Short mmCIF file of C-alpha atoms (C1' of nucleotides) in Angstrom, two decimals:
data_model
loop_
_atom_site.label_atom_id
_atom_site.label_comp_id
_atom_site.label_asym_id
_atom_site.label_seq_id
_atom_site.Cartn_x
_atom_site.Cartn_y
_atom_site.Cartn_z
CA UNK R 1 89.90 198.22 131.94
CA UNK R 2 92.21 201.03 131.04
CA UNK R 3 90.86 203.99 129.34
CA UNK R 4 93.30 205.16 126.72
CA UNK R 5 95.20 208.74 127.58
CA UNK R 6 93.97 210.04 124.45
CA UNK R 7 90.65 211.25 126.24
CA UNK R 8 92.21 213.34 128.54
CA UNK R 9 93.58 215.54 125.99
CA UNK R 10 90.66 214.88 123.97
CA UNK R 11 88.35 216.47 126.46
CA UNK R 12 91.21 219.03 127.73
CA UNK R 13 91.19 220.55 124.00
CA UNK R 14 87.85 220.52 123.48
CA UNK R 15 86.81 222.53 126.65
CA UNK R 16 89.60 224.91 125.52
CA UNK R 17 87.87 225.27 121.73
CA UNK R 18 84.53 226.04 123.94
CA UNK R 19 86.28 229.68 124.78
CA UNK R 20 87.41 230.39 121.22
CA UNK R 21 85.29 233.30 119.51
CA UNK R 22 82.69 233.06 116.94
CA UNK R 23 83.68 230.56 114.83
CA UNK R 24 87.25 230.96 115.08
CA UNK R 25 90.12 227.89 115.34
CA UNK R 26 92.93 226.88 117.33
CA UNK R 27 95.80 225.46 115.83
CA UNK R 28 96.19 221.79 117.07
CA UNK R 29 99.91 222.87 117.60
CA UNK R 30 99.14 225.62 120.11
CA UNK R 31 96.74 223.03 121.77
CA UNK R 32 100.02 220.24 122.30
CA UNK R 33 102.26 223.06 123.78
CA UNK R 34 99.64 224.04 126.05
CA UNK R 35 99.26 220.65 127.71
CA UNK R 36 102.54 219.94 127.11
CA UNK R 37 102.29 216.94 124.58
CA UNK R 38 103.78 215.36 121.46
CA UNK R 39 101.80 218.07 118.81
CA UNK R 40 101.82 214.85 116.14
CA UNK R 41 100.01 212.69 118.73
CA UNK R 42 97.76 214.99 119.88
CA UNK R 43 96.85 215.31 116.16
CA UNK R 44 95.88 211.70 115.99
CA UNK R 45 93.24 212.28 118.48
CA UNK R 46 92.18 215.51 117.09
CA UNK R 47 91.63 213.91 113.71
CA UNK R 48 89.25 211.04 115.04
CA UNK R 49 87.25 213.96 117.07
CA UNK R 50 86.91 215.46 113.75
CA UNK R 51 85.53 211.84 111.95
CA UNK R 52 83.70 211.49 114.62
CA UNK R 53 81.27 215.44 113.81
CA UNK R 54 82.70 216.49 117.07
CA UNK R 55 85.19 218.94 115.81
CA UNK R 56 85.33 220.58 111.88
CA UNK R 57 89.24 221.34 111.02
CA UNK R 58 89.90 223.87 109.09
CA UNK R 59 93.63 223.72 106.51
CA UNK R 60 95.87 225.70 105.37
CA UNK R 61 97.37 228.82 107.59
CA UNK R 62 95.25 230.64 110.19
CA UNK R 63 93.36 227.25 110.13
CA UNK R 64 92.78 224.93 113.44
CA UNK R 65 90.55 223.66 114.97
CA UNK R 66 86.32 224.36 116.19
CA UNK R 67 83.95 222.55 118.03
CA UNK R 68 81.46 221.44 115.16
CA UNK R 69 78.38 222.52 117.14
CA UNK R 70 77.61 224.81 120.28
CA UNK R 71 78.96 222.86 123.33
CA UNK R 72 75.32 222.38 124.85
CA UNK R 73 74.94 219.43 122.39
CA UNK R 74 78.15 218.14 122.49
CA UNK R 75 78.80 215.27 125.26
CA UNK R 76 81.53 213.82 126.81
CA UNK R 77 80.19 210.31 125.26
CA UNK R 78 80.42 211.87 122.18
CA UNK R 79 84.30 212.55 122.68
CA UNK R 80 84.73 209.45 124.50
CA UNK R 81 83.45 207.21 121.83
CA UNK R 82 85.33 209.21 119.30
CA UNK R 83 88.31 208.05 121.01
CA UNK R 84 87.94 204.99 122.39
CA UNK R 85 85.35 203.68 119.28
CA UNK R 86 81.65 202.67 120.07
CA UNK R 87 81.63 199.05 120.20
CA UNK R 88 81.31 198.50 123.98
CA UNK R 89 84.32 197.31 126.15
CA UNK R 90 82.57 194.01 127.22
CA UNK R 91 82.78 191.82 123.83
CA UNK R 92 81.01 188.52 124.80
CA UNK R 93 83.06 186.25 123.04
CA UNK R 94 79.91 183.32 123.31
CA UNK R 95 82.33 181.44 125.45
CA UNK R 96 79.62 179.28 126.75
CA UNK R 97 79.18 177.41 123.24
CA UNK R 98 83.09 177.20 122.43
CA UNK R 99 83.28 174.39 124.95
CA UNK R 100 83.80 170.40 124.14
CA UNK R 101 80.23 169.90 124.70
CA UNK R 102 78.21 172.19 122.83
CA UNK R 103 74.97 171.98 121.98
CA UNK R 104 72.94 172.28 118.66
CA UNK R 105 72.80 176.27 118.03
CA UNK R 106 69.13 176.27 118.68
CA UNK R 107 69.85 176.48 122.15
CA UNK R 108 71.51 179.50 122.23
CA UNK R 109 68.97 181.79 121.00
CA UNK R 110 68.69 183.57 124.37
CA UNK R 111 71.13 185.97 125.03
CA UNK R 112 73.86 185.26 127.14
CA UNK R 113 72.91 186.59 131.32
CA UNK R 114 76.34 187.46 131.71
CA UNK R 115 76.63 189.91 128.35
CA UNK R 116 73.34 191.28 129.40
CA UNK R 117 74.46 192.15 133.07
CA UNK R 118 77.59 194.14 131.62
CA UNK R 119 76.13 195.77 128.96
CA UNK R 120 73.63 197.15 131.35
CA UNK R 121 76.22 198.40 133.59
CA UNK R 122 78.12 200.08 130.35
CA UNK R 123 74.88 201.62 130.03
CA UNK R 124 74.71 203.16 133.06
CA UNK R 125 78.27 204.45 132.27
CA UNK R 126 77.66 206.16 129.37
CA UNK R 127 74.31 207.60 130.32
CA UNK R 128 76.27 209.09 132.83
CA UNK R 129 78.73 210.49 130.25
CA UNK R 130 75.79 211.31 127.77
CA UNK R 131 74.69 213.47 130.71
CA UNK R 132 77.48 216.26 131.19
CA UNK R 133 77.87 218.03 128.62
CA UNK R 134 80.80 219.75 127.44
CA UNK R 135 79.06 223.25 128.54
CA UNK R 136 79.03 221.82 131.68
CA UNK R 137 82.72 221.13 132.09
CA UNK R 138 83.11 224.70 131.07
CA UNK R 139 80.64 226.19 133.47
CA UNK R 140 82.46 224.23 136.09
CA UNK R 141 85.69 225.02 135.07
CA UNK R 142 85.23 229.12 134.96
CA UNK R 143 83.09 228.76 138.70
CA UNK R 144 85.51 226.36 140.98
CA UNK R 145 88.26 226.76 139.49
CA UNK R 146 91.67 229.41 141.13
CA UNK R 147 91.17 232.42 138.53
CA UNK R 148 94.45 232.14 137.81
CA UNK R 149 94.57 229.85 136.20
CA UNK R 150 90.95 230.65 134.46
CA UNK R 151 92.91 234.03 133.11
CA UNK R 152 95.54 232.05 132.06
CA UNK R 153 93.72 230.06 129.80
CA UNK R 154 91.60 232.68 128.12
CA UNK R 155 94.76 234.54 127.84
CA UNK R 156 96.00 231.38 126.07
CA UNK R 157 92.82 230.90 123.93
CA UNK R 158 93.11 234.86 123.03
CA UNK R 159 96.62 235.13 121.94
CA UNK R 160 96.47 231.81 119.79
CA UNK R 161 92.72 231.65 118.00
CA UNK R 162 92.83 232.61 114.30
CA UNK R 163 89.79 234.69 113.39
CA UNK R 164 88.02 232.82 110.34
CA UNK R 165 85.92 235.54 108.65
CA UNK R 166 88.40 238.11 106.44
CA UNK R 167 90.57 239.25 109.51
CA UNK R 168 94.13 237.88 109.61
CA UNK R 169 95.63 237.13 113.26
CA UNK R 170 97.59 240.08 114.40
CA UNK R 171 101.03 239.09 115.85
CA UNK R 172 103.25 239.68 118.78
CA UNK Y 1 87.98 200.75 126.29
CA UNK Y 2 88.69 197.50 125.63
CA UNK Y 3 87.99 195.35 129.03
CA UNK Y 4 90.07 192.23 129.08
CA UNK Y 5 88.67 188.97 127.21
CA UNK Y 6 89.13 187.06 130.65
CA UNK Y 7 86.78 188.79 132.19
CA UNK Y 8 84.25 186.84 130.80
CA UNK Y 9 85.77 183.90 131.36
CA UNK Y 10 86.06 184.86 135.03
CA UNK Y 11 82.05 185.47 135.28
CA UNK Y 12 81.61 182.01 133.80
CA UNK Y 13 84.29 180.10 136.48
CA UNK Y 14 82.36 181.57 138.63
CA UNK Y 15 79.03 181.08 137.94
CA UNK Y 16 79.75 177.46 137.44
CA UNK Y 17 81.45 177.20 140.80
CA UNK Y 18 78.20 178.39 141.84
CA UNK Y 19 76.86 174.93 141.52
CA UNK Y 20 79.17 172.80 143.30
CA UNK Y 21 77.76 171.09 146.05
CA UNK Y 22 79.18 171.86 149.68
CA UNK Y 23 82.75 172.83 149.57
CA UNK Y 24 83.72 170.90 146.84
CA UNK Y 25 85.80 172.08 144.31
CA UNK Y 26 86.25 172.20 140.33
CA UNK Y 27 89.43 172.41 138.84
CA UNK Y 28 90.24 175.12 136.57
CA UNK Y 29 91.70 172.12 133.90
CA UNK Y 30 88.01 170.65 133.85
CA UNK Y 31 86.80 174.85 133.74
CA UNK Y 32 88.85 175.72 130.85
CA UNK Y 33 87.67 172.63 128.78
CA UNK Y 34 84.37 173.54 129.30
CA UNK Y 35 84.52 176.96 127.40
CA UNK Y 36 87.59 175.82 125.23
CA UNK Y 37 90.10 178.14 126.71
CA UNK Y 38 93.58 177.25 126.84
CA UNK Y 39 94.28 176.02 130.74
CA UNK Y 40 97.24 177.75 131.56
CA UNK Y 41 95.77 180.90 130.77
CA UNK Y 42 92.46 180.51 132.48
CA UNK Y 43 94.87 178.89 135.53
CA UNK Y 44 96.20 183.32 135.64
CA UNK Y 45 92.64 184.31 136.12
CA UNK Y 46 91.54 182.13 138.28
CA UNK Y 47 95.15 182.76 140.60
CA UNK Y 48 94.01 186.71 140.18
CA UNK Y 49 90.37 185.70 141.82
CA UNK Y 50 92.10 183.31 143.95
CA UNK Y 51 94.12 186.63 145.61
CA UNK Y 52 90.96 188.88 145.95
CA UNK Y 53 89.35 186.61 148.18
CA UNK Y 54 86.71 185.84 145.40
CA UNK Y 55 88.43 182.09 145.14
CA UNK Y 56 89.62 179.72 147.67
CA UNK Y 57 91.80 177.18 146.03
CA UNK Y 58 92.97 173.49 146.99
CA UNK Y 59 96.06 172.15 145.82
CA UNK Y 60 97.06 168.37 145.26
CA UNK Y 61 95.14 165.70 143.92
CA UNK Y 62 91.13 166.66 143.97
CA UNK Y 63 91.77 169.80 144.61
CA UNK Y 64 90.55 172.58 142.47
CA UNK Y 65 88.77 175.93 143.15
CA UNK Y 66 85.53 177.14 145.27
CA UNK Y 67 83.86 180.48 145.96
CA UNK Y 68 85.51 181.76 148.94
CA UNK Y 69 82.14 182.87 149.94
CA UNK Y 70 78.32 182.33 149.26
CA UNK Y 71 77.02 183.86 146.08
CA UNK Y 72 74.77 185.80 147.55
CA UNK Y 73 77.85 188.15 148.86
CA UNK Y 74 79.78 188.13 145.60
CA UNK Y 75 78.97 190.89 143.13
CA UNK Y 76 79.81 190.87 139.43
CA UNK Y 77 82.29 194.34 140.85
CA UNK Y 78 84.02 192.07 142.56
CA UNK Y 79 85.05 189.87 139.86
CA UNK Y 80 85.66 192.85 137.42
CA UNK Y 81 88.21 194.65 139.44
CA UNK Y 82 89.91 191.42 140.66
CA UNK Y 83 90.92 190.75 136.88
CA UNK Y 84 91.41 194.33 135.69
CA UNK Y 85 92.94 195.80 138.74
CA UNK Y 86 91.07 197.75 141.47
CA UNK Y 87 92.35 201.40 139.72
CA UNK Y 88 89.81 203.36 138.17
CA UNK Y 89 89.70 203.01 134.13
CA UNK Y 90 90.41 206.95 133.64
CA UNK Y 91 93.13 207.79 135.21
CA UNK Y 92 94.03 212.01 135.59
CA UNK Y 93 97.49 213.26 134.45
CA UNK Y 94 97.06 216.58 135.50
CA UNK Y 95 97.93 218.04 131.98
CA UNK Y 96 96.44 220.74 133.12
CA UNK Y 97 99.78 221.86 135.01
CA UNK Y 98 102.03 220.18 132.36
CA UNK Y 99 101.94 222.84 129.95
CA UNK Y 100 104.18 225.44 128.91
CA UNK Y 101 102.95 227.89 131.06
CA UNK Y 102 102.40 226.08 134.40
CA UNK Y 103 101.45 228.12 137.31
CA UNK Y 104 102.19 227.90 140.60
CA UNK Y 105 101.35 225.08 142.48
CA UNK Y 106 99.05 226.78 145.51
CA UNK Y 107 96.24 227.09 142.09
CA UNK Y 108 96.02 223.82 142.10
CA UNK Y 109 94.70 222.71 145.05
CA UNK Y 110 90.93 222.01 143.54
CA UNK Y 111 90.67 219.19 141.93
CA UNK Y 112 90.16 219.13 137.70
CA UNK Y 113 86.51 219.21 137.08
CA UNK Y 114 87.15 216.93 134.17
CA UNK Y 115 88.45 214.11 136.43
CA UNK Y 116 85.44 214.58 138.88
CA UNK Y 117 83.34 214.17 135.44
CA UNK Y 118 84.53 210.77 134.47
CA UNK Y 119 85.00 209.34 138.07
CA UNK Y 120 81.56 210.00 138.36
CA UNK Y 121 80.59 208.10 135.35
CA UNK Y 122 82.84 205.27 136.11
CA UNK Y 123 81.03 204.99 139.92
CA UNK Y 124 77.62 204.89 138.14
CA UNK Y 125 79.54 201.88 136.41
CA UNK Y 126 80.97 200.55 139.19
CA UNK Y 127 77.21 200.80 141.27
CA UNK Y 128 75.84 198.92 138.24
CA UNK Y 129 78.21 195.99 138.87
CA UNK Y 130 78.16 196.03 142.49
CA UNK Y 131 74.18 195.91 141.94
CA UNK Y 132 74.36 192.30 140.35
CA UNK Y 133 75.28 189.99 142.39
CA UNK Y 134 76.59 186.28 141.68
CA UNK Y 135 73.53 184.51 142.70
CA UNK Y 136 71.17 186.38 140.43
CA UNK Y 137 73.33 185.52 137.72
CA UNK Y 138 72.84 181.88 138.48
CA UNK Y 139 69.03 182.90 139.48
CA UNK Y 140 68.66 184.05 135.80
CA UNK Y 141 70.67 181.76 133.87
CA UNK Y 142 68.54 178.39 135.49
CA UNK Y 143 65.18 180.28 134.50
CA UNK Y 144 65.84 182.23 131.55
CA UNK Y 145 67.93 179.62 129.65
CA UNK Y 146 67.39 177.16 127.49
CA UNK Y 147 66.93 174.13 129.69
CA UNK Y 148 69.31 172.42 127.47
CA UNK Y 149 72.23 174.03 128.63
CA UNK Y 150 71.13 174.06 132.32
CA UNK Y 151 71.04 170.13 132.41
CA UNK Y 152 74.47 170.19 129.89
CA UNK Y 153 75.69 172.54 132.95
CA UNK Y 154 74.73 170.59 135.78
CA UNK Y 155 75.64 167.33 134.60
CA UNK Y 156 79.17 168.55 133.85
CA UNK Y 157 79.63 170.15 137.12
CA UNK Y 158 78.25 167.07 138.83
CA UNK Y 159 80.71 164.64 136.60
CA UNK Y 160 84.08 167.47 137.96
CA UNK Y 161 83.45 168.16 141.13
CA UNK Y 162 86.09 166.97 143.84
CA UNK Y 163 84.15 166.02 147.32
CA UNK Y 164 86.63 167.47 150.31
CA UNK Y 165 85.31 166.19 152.81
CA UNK Y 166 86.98 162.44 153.72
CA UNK Y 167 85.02 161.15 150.17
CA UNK Y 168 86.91 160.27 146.91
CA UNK Y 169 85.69 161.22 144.00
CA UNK Y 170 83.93 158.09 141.89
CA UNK Y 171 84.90 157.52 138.27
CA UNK Y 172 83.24 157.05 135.19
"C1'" DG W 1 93.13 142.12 158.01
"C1'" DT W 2 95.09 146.56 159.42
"C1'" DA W 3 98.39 150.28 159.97
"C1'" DG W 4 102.37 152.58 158.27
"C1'" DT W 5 105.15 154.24 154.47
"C1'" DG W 6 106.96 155.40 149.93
"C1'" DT W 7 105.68 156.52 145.34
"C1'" DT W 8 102.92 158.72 142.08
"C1'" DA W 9 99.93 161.59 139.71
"C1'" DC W 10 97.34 165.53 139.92
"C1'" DT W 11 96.64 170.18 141.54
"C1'" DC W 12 97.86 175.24 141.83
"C1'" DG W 13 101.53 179.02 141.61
"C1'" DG W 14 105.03 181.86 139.51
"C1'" DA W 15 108.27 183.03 135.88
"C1'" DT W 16 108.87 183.32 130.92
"C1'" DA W 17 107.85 184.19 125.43
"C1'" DA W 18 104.48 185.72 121.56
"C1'" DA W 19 100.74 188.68 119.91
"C1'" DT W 20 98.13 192.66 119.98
"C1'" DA W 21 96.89 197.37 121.12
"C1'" DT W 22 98.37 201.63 122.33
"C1'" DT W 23 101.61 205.36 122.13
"C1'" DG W 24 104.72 208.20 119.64
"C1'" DT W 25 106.90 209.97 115.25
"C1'" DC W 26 107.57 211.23 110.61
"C1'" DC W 27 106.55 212.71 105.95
"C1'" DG W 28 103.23 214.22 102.32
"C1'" DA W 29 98.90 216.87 100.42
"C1'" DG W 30 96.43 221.01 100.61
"C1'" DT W 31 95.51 225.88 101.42
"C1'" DG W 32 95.58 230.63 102.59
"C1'" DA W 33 98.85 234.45 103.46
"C1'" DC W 34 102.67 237.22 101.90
"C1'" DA W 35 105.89 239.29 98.75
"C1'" DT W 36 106.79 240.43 94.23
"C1'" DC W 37 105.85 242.08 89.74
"C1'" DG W 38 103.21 244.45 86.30
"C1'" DG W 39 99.80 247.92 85.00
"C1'" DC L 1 98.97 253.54 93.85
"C1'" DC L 2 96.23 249.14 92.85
"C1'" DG L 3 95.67 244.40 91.18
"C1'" DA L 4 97.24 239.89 89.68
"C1'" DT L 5 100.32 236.21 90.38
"C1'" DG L 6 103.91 233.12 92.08
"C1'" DT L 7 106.19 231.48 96.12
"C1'" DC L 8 106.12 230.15 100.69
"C1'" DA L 9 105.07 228.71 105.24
"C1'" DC L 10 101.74 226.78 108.03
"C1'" DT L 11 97.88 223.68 108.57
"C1'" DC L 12 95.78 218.97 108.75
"C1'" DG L 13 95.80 213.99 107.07
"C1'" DG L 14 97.56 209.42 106.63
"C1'" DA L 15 101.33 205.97 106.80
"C1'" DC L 16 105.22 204.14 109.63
"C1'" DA L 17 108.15 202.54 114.17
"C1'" DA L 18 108.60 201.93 119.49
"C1'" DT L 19 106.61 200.86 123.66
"C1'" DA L 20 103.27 198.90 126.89
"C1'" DT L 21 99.73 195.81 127.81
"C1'" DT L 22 97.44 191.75 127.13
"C1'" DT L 23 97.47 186.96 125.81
"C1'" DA L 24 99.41 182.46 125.81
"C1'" DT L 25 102.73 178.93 127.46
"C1'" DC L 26 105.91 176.30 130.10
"C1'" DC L 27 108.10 174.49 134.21
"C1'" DG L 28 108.40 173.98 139.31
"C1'" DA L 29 106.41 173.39 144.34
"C1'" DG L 30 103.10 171.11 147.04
"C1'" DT L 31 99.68 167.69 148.41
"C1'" DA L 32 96.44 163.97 148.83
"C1'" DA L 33 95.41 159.55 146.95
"C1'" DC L 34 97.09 154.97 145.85
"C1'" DA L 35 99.96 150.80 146.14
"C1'" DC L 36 102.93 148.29 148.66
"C1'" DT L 37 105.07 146.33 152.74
"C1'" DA L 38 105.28 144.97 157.42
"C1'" DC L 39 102.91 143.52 161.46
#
DNA sequence: GTAGTGTTACTCGGATAAATATTGTCCGAGTGACATCGG
DNA sequence: CCGATGTCACTCGGACAATATTTATCCGAGTAACACTAC
């Protein structure tokens, strides 16, 4: 029951690519330094967000990274799942027909109590995920959060987005 | 988000131990050939339950293992965080402040919105869990399963169960 | 026949290896910007 | 002075090690039953 510490930074970077302009990117470079991680890790995540329609990366220079839609509709299930992968963390294994004395197959047609119960309580955790959104998180974060560091981060997001349509970042 | 394959091996012990008459007791040898696990690695689980007061165990000869309390008051939460640790699965670094351009510390003092977010989640988990309890487990697995199993299950735990009090066990 | 005693076999408990997943790193493919060259 | 072109640097993407966690195993400590002996 660990949750991997990919999602942190997952949902770190893509609260910061909520404040870019238009559709602008952020390098996934600038991203690392600002959170102070390993920029080739932090790509690894980065890329599953993107296989996962969560984020669209864009190559070559003045290319990054943008959220793939506005960040009403994206989720923090969606990100989560992108990172952890969807299958659900409570595999029944069918445990209770691996035994010496198992029966014919017939009688395990009805699913197991046990996988029921946890799936329904993974449920409940990701319809609470499914329900903040990633607007949220931003809402929250510009409203209760010390300004200074809410001017620090748009300062951030300002000095390091790469305008996408026909203007070229200006430097220094 | 992978929860550890003993878990459900945990639930099972349990459930099982469920149906031992008295305070009797099962030992975990007789448990892990039920479900075809290896013993010695079913023997860590049960040692894990065993220290969060979800087990009582008795050593020597007919000993064995027995809820430490009815099954009424033990919840599937209960089992869960005694085999994956009582921490929460997300677990905060505070990248925030790790970056390159830290602030001072005095900003802060509120706490990251994106923690609150998936503590939140993981409580609605957690409330799920705590919401089952043991006994309806058992309740649900005697009505809604196939009756061949329930009389496999009771006539195994009826064939491995140790008496304690001042009765030997009979053979074959 | 009964009580005491020593042995034995069975139990759980903790410490120790192997396997797997996660974390971290590196190098290669692709692309747009920049400088250079020609008109 | 303007446009085309070649080079370059910066980006993401995928393949490759190191570490941590989980899984699996073995051996030792403790205890109650059993057999034996003495009374």
């Amino acid at each position: 029951m660990k949750l991997g510490d990919g999602v942190e930074a997952a949902i770190h970077c893509a609260a910061m690519l909520a404040g870019v302009d238009g559709d602008g990117t952020l390098p996934g470079n600038a991203m690392a330094e600002a959170f102070g991680l390993s920029p080739s890790y932090l790509l690894k995540h980065l890329k599953a967000l993107t296989a996962a329609k969560v984020l669209e990366s864009v190559p070559g220079p003045s290319g990054g990274y943008r959220l793939a839609r506005p960040a009403e509709q994206i989720t923090l299930l969606d990100i989560v799942l992108a990172i952890e992968g969807r299958e659900p963390a409570f595999r029944c294994g069918e445990i209770r027909q691996k035994g010496s004395h198992a029966l014919d197959p017939s009688a395990y047609v009805k699913p197991c109590g046990i996988n029921v119960a946890m799936l329904k309580a993974e449920r409940a955790y990701r319809m609470a995920l499914a329900g903040t959104r990633l607007s949220d998180i931003v809402t929250d974060f510009t409203e209760n959060t010390d300004q200074r560091i809410v001017a620090a981060s748009c300062a951030f997001v300002a000095q390091n987005q790469r305008p996408q349509n026909s203007r070229t970042r200006m430097k220094g």
